[in-house]
Amino acid sequence: EIDMSDLSSTEHPHLPSDVCNYEHQITGYGNLLPHKIGDDPLGQFLYSPSERCVYKPVQEAPKGPREVNFYEAVFGLRKDEPPFDPQQRHQVQQLSALRCFLSSFLGVHQHPVTGKLYIRLSDLLDGFARPSIIDIKMGARRHEPDCSGETKERPDRYAYRQQTGFFVTGMRLWRQECHGYELHGKRYGREVTPSNMQTAVLQPLLSTAPAQHRVFLVKQLLAGLESLQRWFETQRMYHFYASSILLGVESCPQRDPDVLVCMVDFTHVVPVPDNQPDTGYLLGLGNLIGICCECERELLPAQRDSSQVVDVFHPLNN
């Protein structure tokens, strides 16, 4: 595995000169600050309009190198791998199946002024006109078992993580009526409980889309989550901590319906030492799939009356 010294000592291509703030970032520091090439705000995702690519800052070791390692493993970019035995070949095939759920990894680039490193990724939202997104941190615990003592001792501010298997960390919801975005953060997520998660997680996202599109959208979200669940049920390579699923929908009434089901944030992905499934992630996936199924059940009666579109989901009350 590469470490921070390996990354820093390697020559990397510079960031393109047209990078700016990535407007769709919904979590992380600095996402509301202006940016130009000489600045270096902490945690800010950058975007190149000419390349249509996103640049994510590489965090300090061990988190940053761990994330780069994971992307290189998934996209088959390891330069020093030994010849594969049958088990390794199977693992490579399993990992490659994740590519459809990830931004394409396009290497590591460097800030020409500060020297800071960035992971170059394809823009997941390229092609969306008005994307609405929810960021859901997956798993029944917020950190890996061998993390620092300080992190372990810090209390978890989300009381229901072991029951839900996820934590909503942010929403960016397009509201056609006011022609702008409605933002929600971790404070909203802490109010999601096992008793209200059926209405508090997916319904706000679906309420941004035209009513006639919602059955299609929820079916597509469900299909993506079930496909990801099948992968997690068989893989024994990694456990994913503090890793997110992004769920998104096209909210523009003039566009065809479209969805996003994507995994992001791999700074706390660790190899499995004991061949055990990632039960925490699977718990969260199972609950999200259940929420999708419930939304579909609520929407189908409205769709059957083809003479009238019934809006069964409503925007959040602020």
Short mmCIF file of C-alpha atoms in Angstrom, two decimals:
data_model
loop_
_atom_site.label_atom_id
_atom_site.label_comp_id
_atom_site.label_asym_id
_atom_site.label_seq_id
_atom_site.Cartn_x
_atom_site.Cartn_y
_atom_site.Cartn_z
CA GLU A 1 0.00 0.00 0.00
CA ILE A 2 1.10 3.56 -0.70
CA ASP A 3 1.49 6.03 2.17
CA MET A 4 1.54 9.83 2.31
CA SER A 5 5.29 10.03 1.72
CA ASP A 6 4.90 7.95 -1.46
CA LEU A 7 2.11 10.23 -2.68
CA SER A 8 4.01 13.41 -1.85
CA SER A 9 7.28 12.27 -3.40
CA THR A 10 5.65 11.34 -6.69
CA GLU A 11 5.23 13.96 -9.40
CA HIS A 12 1.58 14.58 -10.20
CA PRO A 13 -0.14 16.63 -12.91
CA HIS A 14 -1.24 20.10 -11.80
CA LEU A 15 -4.84 21.11 -11.34
CA PRO A 16 -6.33 22.77 -14.42
CA SER A 17 -6.39 26.57 -14.29
CA ASP A 18 -10.19 26.82 -14.46
CA VAL A 19 -11.01 25.02 -11.19
CA CYS A 20 -13.72 26.57 -9.06
CA ASN A 21 -15.98 25.53 -6.19
CA TYR A 22 -18.01 22.40 -6.82
CA GLU A 23 -21.55 23.72 -6.36
CA HIS A 24 -23.17 20.40 -5.47
CA GLN A 25 -21.00 19.56 -2.43
CA ILE A 26 -23.39 19.11 0.50
CA THR A 27 -21.03 18.06 3.30
CA GLY A 28 -17.50 19.05 4.26
CA TYR A 29 -15.81 22.27 5.24
CA GLY A 30 -15.46 25.26 2.96
CA ASN A 31 -18.24 24.38 0.55
CA LEU A 32 -19.76 27.87 0.70
CA LEU A 33 -16.49 29.77 0.28
CA PRO A 34 -15.31 31.37 -2.98
CA HIS A 35 -12.27 29.75 -4.53
CA LYS A 36 -9.60 30.66 -7.04
CA ILE A 37 -6.43 28.80 -7.95
CA GLY A 38 -4.30 30.53 -5.30
CA ASP A 39 -6.63 29.64 -2.46
CA ASP A 40 -6.79 26.36 -0.58
CA PRO A 41 -9.90 26.09 1.63
CA LEU A 42 -10.02 23.04 3.87
CA GLY A 43 -12.11 20.18 2.53
CA GLN A 44 -13.32 22.03 -0.56
CA PHE A 45 -14.16 19.97 -3.61
CA LEU A 46 -13.09 21.70 -6.83
CA TYR A 47 -14.57 21.46 -10.30
CA SER A 48 -13.11 21.93 -13.76
CA PRO A 49 -15.78 23.06 -16.26
CA SER A 50 -13.52 22.26 -19.23
CA GLU A 51 -12.88 18.69 -18.02
CA ARG A 52 -16.23 18.22 -16.26
CA CYS A 53 -14.28 16.57 -13.44
CA VAL A 54 -14.33 16.94 -9.65
CA TYR A 55 -11.18 17.23 -7.52
CA LYS A 56 -11.40 15.91 -3.97
CA PRO A 57 -8.66 16.88 -1.46
CA VAL A 58 -6.44 14.00 -0.32
CA GLN A 59 -6.60 13.94 3.49
CA GLU A 60 -3.65 13.41 5.81
CA ALA A 61 -2.41 9.87 6.46
CA PRO A 62 -3.69 7.32 7.01
CA LYS A 63 -7.05 8.48 5.60
CA GLY A 64 -5.96 10.02 2.31
CA PRO A 65 -3.58 7.26 1.16
CA ARG A 66 -6.16 4.67 2.23
CA GLU A 67 -8.75 6.28 -0.06
CA VAL A 68 -6.32 6.46 -2.98
CA ASN A 69 -5.41 2.80 -2.41
CA PHE A 70 -9.08 1.83 -2.52
CA TYR A 71 -9.75 3.69 -5.77
CA GLU A 72 -6.65 2.15 -7.36
CA ALA A 73 -7.77 -1.32 -6.28
CA VAL A 74 -11.29 -0.87 -7.69
CA PHE A 75 -10.11 0.60 -10.98
CA GLY A 76 -7.19 -1.82 -11.43
CA LEU A 77 -4.45 0.81 -11.32
CA ARG A 78 -2.03 -0.88 -8.94
CA LYS A 79 1.41 -0.79 -10.58
CA ASP A 80 3.21 -3.32 -8.41
CA GLU A 81 0.76 -6.18 -7.99
CA PRO A 82 2.20 -9.72 -8.01
CA PRO A 83 0.74 -12.32 -10.41
CA PHE A 84 -2.82 -13.11 -9.42
CA ASP A 85 -3.72 -16.46 -7.91
CA PRO A 86 -7.36 -17.64 -8.33
CA GLN A 87 -8.50 -16.00 -5.09
CA GLN A 88 -6.89 -12.69 -6.00
CA ARG A 89 -8.44 -12.86 -9.45
CA HIS A 90 -11.86 -13.37 -7.89
CA GLN A 91 -11.32 -10.37 -5.60
CA VAL A 92 -10.29 -8.20 -8.54
CA GLN A 93 -13.45 -9.21 -10.38
CA GLN A 94 -15.56 -8.48 -7.31
CA LEU A 95 -14.01 -5.06 -6.85
CA SER A 96 -14.43 -4.17 -10.51
CA ALA A 97 -18.18 -4.75 -10.09
CA LEU A 98 -18.23 -1.69 -7.81
CA ARG A 99 -17.18 0.67 -10.60
CA CYS A 100 -20.78 1.34 -11.63
CA PHE A 101 -21.41 2.73 -8.11
CA LEU A 102 -18.34 5.01 -7.97
CA SER A 103 -17.07 8.11 -9.70
CA SER A 104 -14.44 7.09 -12.22
CA PHE A 105 -10.99 7.46 -10.66
CA LEU A 106 -8.73 9.55 -12.90
CA GLY A 107 -5.56 9.77 -10.84
CA VAL A 108 -4.02 12.18 -8.33
CA HIS A 109 -3.33 15.83 -9.16
CA GLN A 110 -1.49 18.61 -7.35
CA HIS A 111 -2.30 22.23 -6.53
CA PRO A 112 0.36 24.32 -8.35
CA VAL A 113 0.65 26.88 -5.53
CA THR A 114 0.15 24.96 -2.26
CA GLY A 115 1.26 21.50 -3.40
CA LYS A 116 -1.90 19.98 -1.93
CA LEU A 117 -2.97 16.72 -3.54
CA TYR A 118 -6.39 16.05 -5.02
CA ILE A 119 -8.14 12.93 -6.30
CA ARG A 120 -9.52 13.53 -9.80
CA LEU A 121 -12.97 12.00 -10.27
CA SER A 122 -15.69 12.05 -12.88
CA ASP A 123 -18.62 14.28 -11.96
CA LEU A 124 -21.46 12.04 -10.78
CA LEU A 125 -24.00 14.75 -11.53
CA ASP A 126 -22.86 15.53 -15.05
CA GLY A 127 -26.00 15.51 -17.18
CA PHE A 128 -28.39 16.52 -14.38
CA ALA A 129 -30.04 19.91 -14.77
CA ARG A 130 -31.41 20.32 -11.23
CA PRO A 131 -30.07 17.47 -9.11
CA SER A 132 -31.42 16.93 -5.62
CA ILE A 133 -29.14 14.86 -3.40
CA ILE A 134 -29.10 13.22 0.00
CA ASP A 135 -25.82 12.13 1.63
CA ILE A 136 -26.26 9.06 3.87
CA LYS A 137 -23.36 7.89 6.02
CA MET A 138 -23.58 4.11 6.15
CA GLY A 139 -22.92 1.59 8.91
CA ALA A 140 -23.86 0.84 12.51
CA ARG A 141 -20.73 2.50 13.89
CA ARG A 142 -18.99 5.73 12.92
CA HIS A 143 -15.36 4.60 13.01
CA GLU A 144 -13.18 1.58 12.37
CA PRO A 145 -12.21 -0.66 15.36
CA ASP A 146 -8.52 0.35 15.43
CA CYS A 147 -9.00 4.12 15.22
CA SER A 148 -7.30 6.49 17.68
CA GLY A 149 -8.37 6.55 21.32
CA GLU A 150 -9.55 10.14 21.02
CA THR A 151 -11.96 9.23 18.23
CA LYS A 152 -13.24 6.19 20.14
CA GLU A 153 -13.90 8.25 23.27
CA ARG A 154 -15.81 10.96 21.42
CA PRO A 155 -19.54 10.33 21.97
CA ASP A 156 -21.70 9.58 18.95
CA ARG A 157 -24.13 12.48 18.55
CA TYR A 158 -26.52 10.32 16.54
CA ALA A 159 -28.39 8.11 19.00
CA TYR A 160 -29.96 5.65 16.54
CA ARG A 161 -27.02 4.58 14.36
CA GLN A 162 -26.98 0.98 15.63
CA GLN A 163 -30.70 0.64 14.86
CA THR A 164 -30.87 2.39 11.49
CA GLY A 165 -27.43 1.45 10.14
CA PHE A 166 -27.12 4.91 8.59
CA PHE A 167 -27.00 8.63 9.39
CA VAL A 168 -28.31 11.38 7.10
CA THR A 169 -25.52 13.98 6.99
CA GLY A 170 -26.91 16.37 4.40
CA MET A 171 -29.59 17.18 1.84
CA ARG A 172 -29.57 19.58 -1.11
CA LEU A 173 -33.13 19.75 -2.42
CA TRP A 174 -34.24 21.73 -5.46
CA ARG A 175 -37.48 23.67 -4.92
CA GLN A 176 -39.09 24.67 -8.20
CA GLU A 177 -41.55 27.02 -6.47
CA CYS A 178 -38.75 29.27 -5.19
CA HIS A 179 -36.24 28.40 -7.93
CA GLY A 180 -33.52 27.57 -5.43
CA TYR A 181 -32.02 24.91 -3.19
CA GLU A 182 -33.15 23.97 0.28
CA LEU A 183 -30.24 22.79 2.46
CA HIS A 184 -30.29 20.48 5.48
CA GLY A 185 -27.36 19.19 7.49
CA LYS A 186 -26.51 16.91 10.36
CA ARG A 187 -28.96 18.60 12.70
CA TYR A 188 -31.78 17.30 10.50
CA GLY A 189 -30.15 13.87 10.35
CA ARG A 190 -30.04 13.56 14.14
CA GLU A 191 -33.84 13.89 14.18
CA VAL A 192 -34.26 10.80 11.98
CA THR A 193 -35.36 7.89 14.17
CA PRO A 194 -36.41 4.27 13.55
CA SER A 195 -40.03 5.40 13.95
CA ASN A 196 -39.96 8.29 11.46
CA MET A 197 -37.33 7.16 8.94
CA GLN A 198 -40.03 5.94 6.53
CA THR A 199 -41.03 9.56 5.91
CA ALA A 200 -37.92 11.54 6.90
CA VAL A 201 -35.31 10.07 4.53
CA LEU A 202 -36.58 9.43 1.01
CA GLN A 203 -39.83 11.39 0.84
CA PRO A 204 -38.13 14.83 0.99
CA LEU A 205 -35.90 13.79 -1.94
CA LEU A 206 -38.79 12.46 -4.04
CA SER A 207 -40.91 15.53 -3.28
CA THR A 208 -38.50 17.61 -5.41
CA ALA A 209 -39.37 15.68 -8.58
CA PRO A 210 -42.51 16.00 -10.71
CA ALA A 211 -45.23 13.79 -9.24
CA GLN A 212 -45.64 11.80 -12.46
CA HIS A 213 -41.95 10.78 -12.32
CA ARG A 214 -41.82 9.51 -8.75
CA VAL A 215 -42.84 5.88 -9.21
CA PHE A 216 -40.16 5.46 -11.85
CA LEU A 217 -37.59 7.22 -9.65
CA VAL A 218 -38.26 5.13 -6.55
CA LYS A 219 -38.14 1.92 -8.61
CA GLN A 220 -34.73 2.94 -9.99
CA LEU A 221 -33.41 3.88 -6.56
CA LEU A 222 -34.63 0.54 -5.22
CA ALA A 223 -32.96 -1.38 -8.05
CA GLY A 224 -29.64 0.36 -7.40
CA LEU A 225 -29.75 -0.28 -3.66
CA GLU A 226 -30.69 -3.95 -4.15
CA SER A 227 -27.80 -4.40 -6.58
CA LEU A 228 -25.42 -2.89 -4.05
CA GLN A 229 -26.88 -5.12 -1.34
CA ARG A 230 -26.13 -8.22 -3.43
CA TRP A 231 -22.50 -7.11 -3.72
CA PHE A 232 -22.16 -6.59 0.03
CA GLU A 233 -23.76 -9.94 0.80
CA THR A 234 -20.96 -11.79 -1.00
CA GLN A 235 -17.85 -9.62 -0.51
CA ARG A 236 -15.43 -10.38 2.33
CA MET A 237 -12.60 -7.99 1.37
CA TYR A 238 -13.43 -4.73 3.13
CA HIS A 239 -15.47 -3.17 5.89
CA PHE A 240 -16.71 0.35 5.13
CA TYR A 241 -16.82 2.86 7.98
CA ALA A 242 -17.94 6.52 7.61
CA SER A 243 -18.54 5.85 3.92
CA SER A 244 -21.59 7.40 2.25
CA ILE A 245 -24.22 6.56 -0.29
CA LEU A 246 -25.41 9.49 -2.38
CA LEU A 247 -29.00 9.21 -3.56
CA GLY A 248 -30.07 11.74 -6.17
CA VAL A 249 -32.94 12.51 -8.51
CA GLU A 250 -33.48 14.88 -11.42
CA SER A 251 -35.81 17.61 -10.14
CA CYS A 252 -36.17 19.63 -13.35
CA PRO A 253 -39.72 19.20 -14.73
CA GLN A 254 -38.49 19.62 -18.31
CA ARG A 255 -36.00 16.75 -18.07
CA ASP A 256 -36.53 13.02 -18.28
CA PRO A 257 -36.49 11.28 -14.87
CA ASP A 258 -33.06 10.15 -13.73
CA VAL A 259 -31.52 8.86 -10.50
CA LEU A 260 -28.16 8.52 -8.79
CA VAL A 261 -27.10 5.68 -6.46
CA CYS A 262 -23.41 6.08 -5.72
CA MET A 263 -20.84 5.30 -3.04
CA VAL A 264 -18.42 8.03 -1.89
CA ASP A 265 -15.87 8.64 0.90
CA PHE A 266 -13.42 5.77 1.40
CA THR A 267 -10.98 7.16 3.97
CA HIS A 268 -12.13 4.62 6.58
CA VAL A 269 -12.33 1.50 4.40
CA VAL A 270 -10.30 -1.29 6.00
CA PRO A 271 -9.45 -4.86 4.92
CA VAL A 272 -11.50 -7.61 6.56
CA PRO A 273 -9.31 -9.62 8.96
CA ASP A 274 -11.70 -12.48 9.70
CA ASN A 275 -13.71 -13.14 6.50
CA GLN A 276 -16.84 -11.61 8.04
CA PRO A 277 -19.53 -9.67 6.11
CA ASP A 278 -19.95 -5.95 6.67
CA THR A 279 -23.06 -6.34 8.81
CA GLY A 280 -23.27 -2.65 9.73
CA TYR A 281 -23.40 -1.53 6.10
CA LEU A 282 -25.85 -4.32 5.26
CA LEU A 283 -28.12 -3.17 8.10
CA GLY A 284 -28.27 0.31 6.62
CA LEU A 285 -28.87 -0.99 3.10
CA GLY A 286 -31.70 -3.21 4.33
CA ASN A 287 -33.39 -0.27 6.02
CA LEU A 288 -32.99 2.00 2.99
CA ILE A 289 -34.45 -0.72 0.77
CA GLY A 290 -37.38 -1.05 3.17
CA ILE A 291 -37.92 2.73 2.99
CA CYS A 292 -37.93 2.55 -0.84
CA CYS A 293 -40.47 -0.27 -0.78
CA GLU A 294 -42.75 1.69 1.52
CA CYS A 295 -42.50 4.79 -0.71
CA GLU A 296 -43.36 2.65 -3.73
CA ARG A 297 -46.42 1.23 -1.95
CA GLU A 298 -47.65 4.74 -1.15
CA LEU A 299 -47.10 6.01 -4.68
CA LEU A 300 -48.65 3.15 -6.66
CA PRO A 301 -52.32 3.87 -5.73
CA ALA A 302 -51.84 7.47 -6.93
CA GLN A 303 -50.38 6.27 -10.23
CA ARG A 304 -53.30 3.92 -10.93
CA ASP A 305 -55.61 6.92 -11.36
CA SER A 306 -54.22 8.01 -14.70
CA SER A 307 -56.70 10.88 -14.96
CA GLN A 308 -55.16 12.76 -12.04
CA VAL A 309 -51.68 13.05 -10.57
CA VAL A 310 -51.87 12.97 -6.78
CA ASP A 311 -49.01 14.56 -4.84
CA VAL A 312 -48.68 12.28 -1.80
CA PHE A 313 -45.28 13.69 -0.80
CA HIS A 314 -44.80 17.24 0.40
CA PRO A 315 -41.75 19.49 0.91
CA LEU A 316 -40.22 19.71 4.36
CA ASN A 317 -41.61 22.28 6.73
CA ASN A 318 -38.87 24.73 7.70
#
